[in-house]
PDB file of C-alpha atoms in Angstrom:
ATOM      1  CA  MET A   1      -4.762 -20.322 -25.499  1.00 74.00           C
ATOM      2  CA  THR A   2      -6.961 -17.203 -25.395  1.00 85.00           C
ATOM      3  CA  GLU A   3     -10.169 -19.212 -25.739  1.00 89.00           C
ATOM      4  CA  ALA A   4      -9.138 -21.612 -22.979  1.00 86.00           C
ATOM      5  CA  ALA A   5      -8.120 -18.762 -20.698  1.00 87.00           C
ATOM      6  CA  CYS A   6     -11.407 -16.926 -21.266  1.00 88.00           C
ATOM      7  CA  ALA A   7     -13.387 -20.066 -20.440  1.00 87.00           C
ATOM      8  CA  LEU A   8     -11.322 -20.689 -17.319  1.00 87.00           C
ATOM      9  CA  VAL A   9     -11.477 -17.240 -15.724  1.00 87.00           C
ATOM     10  CA  LYS A  10     -15.237 -17.067 -16.114  1.00 87.00           C
ATOM     11  CA  THR A  11     -15.538 -19.966 -13.664  1.00 90.00           C
ATOM     12  CA  ILE A  12     -13.593 -18.210 -10.897  1.00 90.00           C
ATOM     13  CA  GLU A  13     -14.633 -15.564  -8.382  1.00 92.00           C
ATOM     14  CA  ALA A  14     -11.782 -13.951  -6.457  1.00 95.00           C
ATOM     15  CA  ASP A  15     -10.984 -10.922  -4.324  1.00 96.00           C
ATOM     16  CA  LEU A  16      -8.020  -9.917  -6.483  1.00 97.00           C
ATOM     17  CA  CYS A  17      -6.543 -11.076  -9.769  1.00 97.00           C
ATOM     18  CA  VAL A  18      -2.785 -10.687 -10.204  1.00 98.00           C
ATOM     19  CA  LEU A  19      -0.873 -10.978 -13.483  1.00 98.00           C
ATOM     20  CA  THR A  20       2.857 -11.611 -13.163  1.00 97.00           C
ATOM     21  CA  GLY A  21       4.140 -10.662 -16.600  1.00 96.00           C
ATOM     22  CA  ASP A  22       5.269 -12.077 -19.942  1.00 96.00           C
ATOM     23  CA  PHE A  23       2.276 -10.869 -21.915  1.00 95.00           C
ATOM     24  CA  ARG A  24       4.312 -11.022 -25.145  1.00 95.00           C
ATOM     25  CA  PHE A  25       5.497 -14.347 -26.583  1.00 91.00           C
ATOM     26  CA  ASN A  26       9.071 -13.097 -26.705  1.00 91.00           C
ATOM     27  CA  GLN A  27      11.000  -9.831 -26.704  1.00 92.00           C
ATOM     28  CA  GLY A  28      10.607  -9.395 -30.455  1.00 91.00           C
ATOM     29  CA  ALA A  29       6.856  -9.911 -30.577  1.00 91.00           C
ATOM     30  CA  SER A  30       4.408  -7.106 -31.359  1.00 91.00           C
ATOM     31  CA  CYS A  31       2.911  -5.323 -28.390  1.00 92.00           C
ATOM     32  CA  ARG A  32      -0.267  -4.672 -30.328  1.00 91.00           C
ATOM     33  CA  ALA A  33      -0.797  -8.398 -30.787  1.00 88.00           C
ATOM     34  CA  VAL A  34      -1.182  -8.709 -27.019  1.00 93.00           C
ATOM     35  CA  TYR A  35      -4.056  -6.325 -26.447  1.00 95.00           C
ATOM     36  CA  ALA A  36      -6.987  -7.983 -28.213  1.00 92.00           C
ATOM     37  CA  GLY A  37      -6.549 -11.379 -26.576  1.00 92.00           C
ATOM     38  CA  LEU A  38      -5.685  -9.929 -23.174  1.00 95.00           C
ATOM     39  CA  GLY A  39      -8.673  -7.604 -23.346  1.00 94.00           C
ATOM     40  CA  ARG A  40     -11.007 -10.551 -23.906  1.00 94.00           C
ATOM     41  CA  ILE A  41      -9.515 -12.384 -20.946  1.00 94.00           C
ATOM     42  CA  VAL A  42      -9.786  -9.320 -18.707  1.00 95.00           C
ATOM     43  CA  GLU A  43     -13.462  -8.889 -19.596  1.00 95.00           C
ATOM     44  CA  GLY A  44     -14.206 -12.302 -18.086  1.00 94.00           C
ATOM     45  CA  ILE A  45     -12.307 -11.825 -14.819  1.00 95.00           C
ATOM     46  CA  ARG A  46     -14.473 -11.438 -11.743  1.00 95.00           C
ATOM     47  CA  ALA A  47     -12.419  -9.961  -8.896  1.00 96.00           C
ATOM     48  CA  ARG A  48     -13.839  -7.831  -6.078  1.00 95.00           C
ATOM     49  CA  HIS A  49     -10.744  -5.621  -5.836  1.00 97.00           C
ATOM     50  CA  GLY A  50      -9.940  -5.649  -9.514  1.00 97.00           C
ATOM     51  CA  ILE A  51      -6.895  -6.735 -11.494  1.00 98.00           C
ATOM     52  CA  THR A  52      -3.295  -5.757 -10.908  1.00 98.00           C
ATOM     53  CA  GLY A  53      -0.183  -6.685 -12.839  1.00 98.00           C
ATOM     54  CA  ILE A  54       3.539  -6.271 -13.389  1.00 98.00           C
ATOM     55  CA  LEU A  55       5.768  -6.429 -16.445  1.00 97.00           C
ATOM     56  CA  GLY A  56       7.884  -9.443 -17.367  1.00 96.00           C
ATOM     57  CA  ASN A  57      11.199  -9.680 -19.146  1.00 96.00           C
ATOM     58  CA  ASN A  58       9.353 -10.114 -22.471  1.00 95.00           C
ATOM     59  CA  ASP A  59       7.409  -6.889 -21.924  1.00 96.00           C
ATOM     60  CA  VAL A  60       8.195  -3.189 -22.370  1.00 96.00           C
ATOM     61  CA  ALA A  61       7.106   0.050 -20.704  1.00 95.00           C
ATOM     62  CA  ALA A  62       5.038   1.043 -23.759  1.00 96.00           C
ATOM     63  CA  MET A  63       2.556  -1.646 -22.773  1.00 97.00           C
ATOM     64  CA  VAL A  64       1.705  -0.075 -19.410  1.00 97.00           C
ATOM     65  CA  ASP A  65      -0.747   2.624 -20.532  1.00 97.00           C
ATOM     66  CA  PRO A  66      -2.778   0.356 -22.883  1.00 97.00           C
ATOM     67  CA  MET A  67      -3.029  -2.222 -20.122  1.00 97.00           C
ATOM     68  CA  ARG A  68      -4.131   0.397 -17.629  1.00 97.00           C
ATOM     69  CA  ALA A  69      -6.788   1.448 -20.141  1.00 97.00           C
ATOM     70  CA  MET A  70      -8.102  -2.124 -19.968  1.00 96.00           C
ATOM     71  CA  GLY A  71      -8.576  -1.709 -16.222  1.00 97.00           C
ATOM     72  CA  ILE A  72      -5.401  -3.451 -15.081  1.00 98.00           C
ATOM     73  CA  ARG A  73      -3.628  -1.662 -12.228  1.00 98.00           C
ATOM     74  CA  MET A  74      -0.029  -1.948 -13.383  1.00 98.00           C
ATOM     75  CA  LEU A  75       2.588  -1.676 -10.648  1.00 98.00           C
ATOM     76  CA  ILE A  76       6.066  -0.395 -11.469  1.00 97.00           C
ATOM     77  CA  ASN A  77       7.970  -0.466  -8.160  1.00 98.00           C
ATOM     78  CA  GLU A  78       4.894   0.675  -6.255  1.00 98.00           C
ATOM     79  CA  GLY A  79       2.051  -0.740  -4.225  1.00 98.00           C
ATOM     80  CA  PHE A  80      -1.386  -0.248  -2.723  1.00 98.00           C
ATOM     81  CA  ALA A  81      -3.384  -1.399   0.285  1.00 97.00           C
ATOM     82  CA  ILE A  82      -6.527  -3.492   0.472  1.00 96.00           C
ATOM     83  CA  GLU A  83      -8.204  -2.793   3.801  1.00 92.00           C
ATOM     84  CA  ARG A  84     -11.026  -4.625   5.465  1.00 85.00           C
ATOM     85  CA  ASP A  85     -12.232  -4.130   9.028  1.00 84.00           C
ATOM     86  CA  ASP A  86      -9.079  -3.837  11.155  1.00 84.00           C
ATOM     87  CA  ALA A  87      -6.701  -5.579   8.746  1.00 87.00           C
ATOM     88  CA  ALA A  88      -4.738  -4.593   5.669  1.00 93.00           C
ATOM     89  CA  ILE A  89      -2.983  -6.404   2.853  1.00 97.00           C
ATOM     90  CA  TRP A  90      -0.288  -4.540   0.942  1.00 98.00           C
ATOM     91  CA  ILE A  91       0.231  -5.467  -2.701  1.00 98.00           C
ATOM     92  CA  GLY A  92       3.656  -4.376  -3.924  1.00 98.00           C
ATOM     93  CA  GLY A  93       4.790  -4.923  -7.495  1.00 98.00           C
ATOM     94  CA  VAL A  94       8.285  -4.558  -8.912  1.00 98.00           C
ATOM     95  CA  ASP A  95       9.693  -4.077 -12.381  1.00 97.00           C
ATOM     96  CA  ASP A  96      11.367  -7.051 -14.069  1.00 96.00           C
ATOM     97  CA  PRO A  97      14.297  -8.394 -12.005  1.00 95.00           C
ATOM     98  CA  HIS A  98      15.567 -10.862 -14.615  1.00 95.00           C
ATOM     99  CA  ASP A  99      16.638  -9.065 -17.803  1.00 94.00           C
ATOM    100  CA  PHE A 100      15.988  -5.411 -17.043  1.00 94.00           C
ATOM    101  CA  ARG A 101      17.024  -5.744 -13.358  1.00 93.00           C
ATOM    102  CA  ALA A 102      14.944  -2.680 -12.512  1.00 94.00           C
ATOM    103  CA  ALA A 103      13.189  -4.011  -9.428  1.00 97.00           C
ATOM    104  CA  SER A 104      13.000  -1.992  -6.207  1.00 98.00           C
ATOM    105  CA  ILE A 105      11.290  -3.801  -3.354  1.00 98.00           C
ATOM    106  CA  ALA A 106      11.896  -0.832  -1.042  1.00 98.00           C
ATOM    107  CA  ALA A 107       9.892   1.407  -3.386  1.00 98.00           C
ATOM    108  CA  ALA A 108       7.181  -1.215  -3.867  1.00 98.00           C
ATOM    109  CA  PHE A 109       6.677  -1.502  -0.092  1.00 98.00           C
ATOM    110  CA  ASP A 110       6.958   2.228   0.606  1.00 97.00           C
ATOM    111  CA  GLY A 111       3.796   3.389   2.360  1.00 96.00           C
ATOM    112  CA  ALA A 112       2.684  -0.029   3.561  1.00 96.00           C
ATOM    113  CA  PRO A 113       0.650   0.256   6.810  1.00 94.00           C
ATOM    114  CA  ASP A 114       2.256  -1.094   9.959  1.00 92.00           C
ATOM    115  CA  GLY A 115       1.294  -4.709  10.479  1.00 91.00           C
ATOM    116  CA  ALA A 116      -0.061  -5.182   6.966  1.00 95.00           C
ATOM    117  CA  PHE A 117       0.316  -8.596   5.355  1.00 96.00           C
ATOM    118  CA  ALA A 118       2.814  -7.877   2.579  1.00 98.00           C
ATOM    119  CA  VAL A 119       2.476  -9.507  -0.834  1.00 98.00           C
ATOM    120  CA  LEU A 120       5.236  -9.044  -3.398  1.00 98.00           C
ATOM    121  CA  LEU A 121       4.567  -9.472  -7.118  1.00 98.00           C
ATOM    122  CA  ALA A 122       7.809 -10.049  -9.011  1.00 98.00           C
ATOM    123  CA  HIS A 123       8.121 -11.543 -12.466  1.00 98.00           C
ATOM    124  CA  SER A 124      10.752 -14.099 -11.471  1.00 97.00           C
ATOM    125  CA  PRO A 125      11.688 -15.842  -8.197  1.00 97.00           C
ATOM    126  CA  GLU A 126      15.184 -14.317  -8.160  1.00 96.00           C
ATOM    127  CA  LEU A 127      14.519 -11.757  -5.391  1.00 97.00           C
ATOM    128  CA  ILE A 128      13.739 -14.259  -2.672  1.00 97.00           C
ATOM    129  CA  LYS A 129      16.450 -13.293  -0.187  1.00 96.00           C
ATOM    130  CA  CYS A 130      15.903  -9.580  -0.718  1.00 97.00           C
ATOM    131  CA  ALA A 131      12.135  -9.957  -0.411  1.00 98.00           C
ATOM    132  CA  GLU A 132      12.424 -11.719   2.929  1.00 96.00           C
ATOM    133  CA  ARG A 133      14.739  -8.998   4.239  1.00 96.00           C
ATOM    134  CA  HIS A 134      12.120  -6.405   3.281  1.00 97.00           C
ATOM    135  CA  GLY A 135       9.417  -8.252   5.197  1.00 96.00           C
ATOM    136  CA  ALA A 136       7.443  -9.878   2.403  1.00 98.00           C
ATOM    137  CA  ASP A 137       4.994 -12.466   3.726  1.00 98.00           C
ATOM    138  CA  LEU A 138       3.982 -13.863   0.324  1.00 98.00           C
ATOM    139  CA  TYR A 139       5.945 -13.798  -2.921  1.00 98.00           C
ATOM    140  CA  LEU A 140       4.053 -14.426  -6.179  1.00 98.00           C
ATOM    141  CA  CYS A 141       5.880 -14.851  -9.468  1.00 98.00           C
ATOM    142  CA  GLY A 142       6.125 -16.711 -12.765  1.00 96.00           C
ATOM    143  CA  HIS A 143       8.749 -16.328 -15.514  1.00 96.00           C
ATOM    144  CA  THR A 144       9.988 -19.928 -15.591  1.00 95.00           C
ATOM    145  CA  HIS A 145       6.840 -21.307 -17.273  1.00 93.00           C
ATOM    146  CA  GLY A 146       7.699 -24.427 -15.275  1.00 94.00           C
ATOM    147  CA  GLY A 147      10.371 -25.102 -17.884  1.00 94.00           C
ATOM    148  CA  GLN A 148       7.664 -25.783 -20.528  1.00 94.00           C
ATOM    149  CA  ILE A 149       9.439 -28.989 -21.555  1.00 93.00           C
ATOM    150  CA  CYS A 150       9.839 -31.383 -18.628  1.00 94.00           C
ATOM    151  CA  LEU A 151      11.463 -34.748 -19.117  1.00 93.00           C
ATOM    152  CA  PRO A 152      10.216 -37.805 -17.179  1.00 92.00           C
ATOM    153  CA  PHE A 153      12.204 -38.310 -13.948  1.00 87.00           C
ATOM    154  CA  LEU A 154      14.543 -35.429 -14.841  1.00 88.00           C
ATOM    155  CA  GLY A 155      12.122 -32.512 -14.890  1.00 90.00           C
ATOM    156  CA  PRO A 156      12.739 -29.256 -16.776  1.00 92.00           C
ATOM    157  CA  PHE A 157      16.106 -28.856 -18.461  1.00 84.00           C
ATOM    158  CA  PHE A 158      15.910 -25.051 -18.855  1.00 88.00           C
ATOM    159  CA  LEU A 159      14.382 -22.600 -16.364  1.00 92.00           C
ATOM    160  CA  ASN A 160      16.128 -19.328 -17.282  1.00 92.00           C
ATOM    161  CA  THR A 161      16.422 -18.113 -13.706  1.00 92.00           C
ATOM    162  CA  ARG A 162      19.161 -17.369 -11.206  1.00 92.00           C
ATOM    163  CA  CYS A 163      17.857 -19.256  -8.185  1.00 93.00           C
ATOM    164  CA  PRO A 164      17.613 -22.854  -6.921  1.00 93.00           C
ATOM    165  CA  ARG A 165      15.325 -25.134  -8.907  1.00 92.00           C
ATOM    166  CA  ARG A 166      13.004 -25.739  -5.958  1.00 94.00           C
ATOM    167  CA  PHE A 167      11.659 -22.201  -6.433  1.00 96.00           C
ATOM    168  CA  SER A 168      10.888 -22.732 -10.126  1.00 93.00           C
ATOM    169  CA  ALA A 169       7.279 -23.973  -9.861  1.00 95.00           C
ATOM    170  CA  GLY A 170       4.505 -24.413  -7.335  1.00 96.00           C
ATOM    171  CA  PRO A 171       4.428 -23.514  -3.639  1.00 97.00           C
ATOM    172  CA  TRP A 172       7.602 -23.017  -1.631  1.00 98.00           C
ATOM    173  CA  ARG A 173       8.894 -21.434   1.569  1.00 97.00           C
ATOM    174  CA  HIS A 174      11.988 -19.414   2.387  1.00 96.00           C
ATOM    175  CA  GLY A 175      12.366 -18.640   6.092  1.00 95.00           C
ATOM    176  CA  ASN A 176       9.149 -16.970   7.239  1.00 94.00           C
ATOM    177  CA  MET A 177       8.094 -16.095   3.696  1.00 97.00           C
ATOM    178  CA  GLN A 178       5.806 -18.245   1.597  1.00 97.00           C
ATOM    179  CA  GLY A 179       5.806 -18.173  -2.170  1.00 98.00           C
ATOM    180  CA  PHE A 180       4.231 -19.524  -5.307  1.00 98.00           C
ATOM    181  CA  THR A 181       5.718 -19.689  -8.794  1.00 97.00           C
ATOM    182  CA  THR A 182       3.096 -20.298 -11.447  1.00 97.00           C
ATOM    183  CA  THR A 183       3.814 -22.251 -14.607  1.00 96.00           C
ATOM    184  CA  GLY A 184       1.615 -19.714 -16.411  1.00 94.00           C
ATOM    185  CA  LEU A 185      -1.085 -20.035 -19.031  1.00 92.00           C
ATOM    186  CA  GLY A 186       0.898 -19.637 -22.217  1.00 88.00           C
ATOM    187  CA  ALA A 187       4.350 -20.328 -23.570  1.00 88.00           C
ATOM    188  CA  SER A 188       7.435 -18.299 -24.382  1.00 89.00           C
ATOM    189  CA  THR A 189      10.072 -18.511 -27.118  1.00 87.00           C
ATOM    190  CA  LEU A 190       8.855 -21.993 -28.179  1.00 86.00           C
ATOM    191  CA  PRO A 191       5.109 -22.640 -28.673  1.00 90.00           C
ATOM    192  CA  VAL A 192       5.479 -25.994 -26.945  1.00 92.00           C
ATOM    193  CA  ARG A 193       4.678 -27.559 -23.583  1.00 93.00           C
ATOM    194  CA  TYR A 194       5.537 -31.126 -22.688  1.00 93.00           C
ATOM    195  CA  ASN A 195       4.708 -32.711 -19.328  1.00 94.00           C
ATOM    196  CA  CYS A 196       4.127 -29.185 -17.965  1.00 94.00           C
ATOM    197  CA  ARG A 197       0.501 -28.175 -17.856  1.00 92.00           C
ATOM    198  CA  PRO A 198      -0.466 -24.496 -18.002  1.00 91.00           C
ATOM    199  CA  GLU A 199      -2.283 -23.074 -15.005  1.00 93.00           C
ATOM    200  CA  ALA A 200      -4.072 -20.141 -13.433  1.00 92.00           C
ATOM    201  CA  ALA A 201      -3.570 -20.505  -9.687  1.00 93.00           C
ATOM    202  CA  LEU A 202      -6.286 -19.825  -7.117  1.00 95.00           C
ATOM    203  CA  ILE A 203      -4.671 -18.924  -3.778  1.00 96.00           C
ATOM    204  CA  GLU A 204      -6.661 -18.606  -0.563  1.00 95.00           C
ATOM    205  CA  LEU A 205      -5.283 -16.572   2.347  1.00 92.00           C
ATOM    206  CA  ARG A 206      -6.544 -17.304   5.818  1.00 86.00           C
ATOM    207  CA  ARG A 207      -5.951 -15.299   8.954  1.00 78.00           C
ATOM    208  CA  LEU A 208      -4.717 -17.419  11.851  1.00 74.00           C
ATOM    209  CA  SER A 209      -6.850 -17.183  14.973  1.00 64.00           C
ATOM    210  CA  GLY A 210      -5.136 -16.112  18.171  1.00 55.00           C
TER     211      GLY A 210
END
């Protein structure tokens, strides 16, 4: 997977790269095993405003400092602004809402400029209602891995998330908030994917005229 990911990211130029967690294969995996492969991937990322990330339910706080040393801006219930001309985008990232249930959207959006387009990074899509109440315009997440094993006509039989299945993969909308749940690049718990291709999503934001 590392080789394929390295080859893929080198073909992409972006303004910002976001990583939505699950850097370890499972909760019992070594943290140290993550760093070499992730470091190689990070070296190939070309993003004008850098790389930012959040922890997943397979990750632990001890991983934050080594990942920051790689140049990844890790967000633990905090955020930052990207400003250009007269507009601002706020990137808020929360701690894992699935297993650790330590997410605080209020803290992640604290300090956001008035009128800023608000992007929430959350590991799983379980905070949808809360995110909309806090004014998120775009919700980016992962966690489900698209189910990894998807049966023909039936789809995934296990998503490990507390929200409707329609939020489990791809683009979606909830009220005025748009969202995207990536199927991710790797796998978790089982080293298997069936009828569920891995992905790195390229999302383009456009400002509406008028």
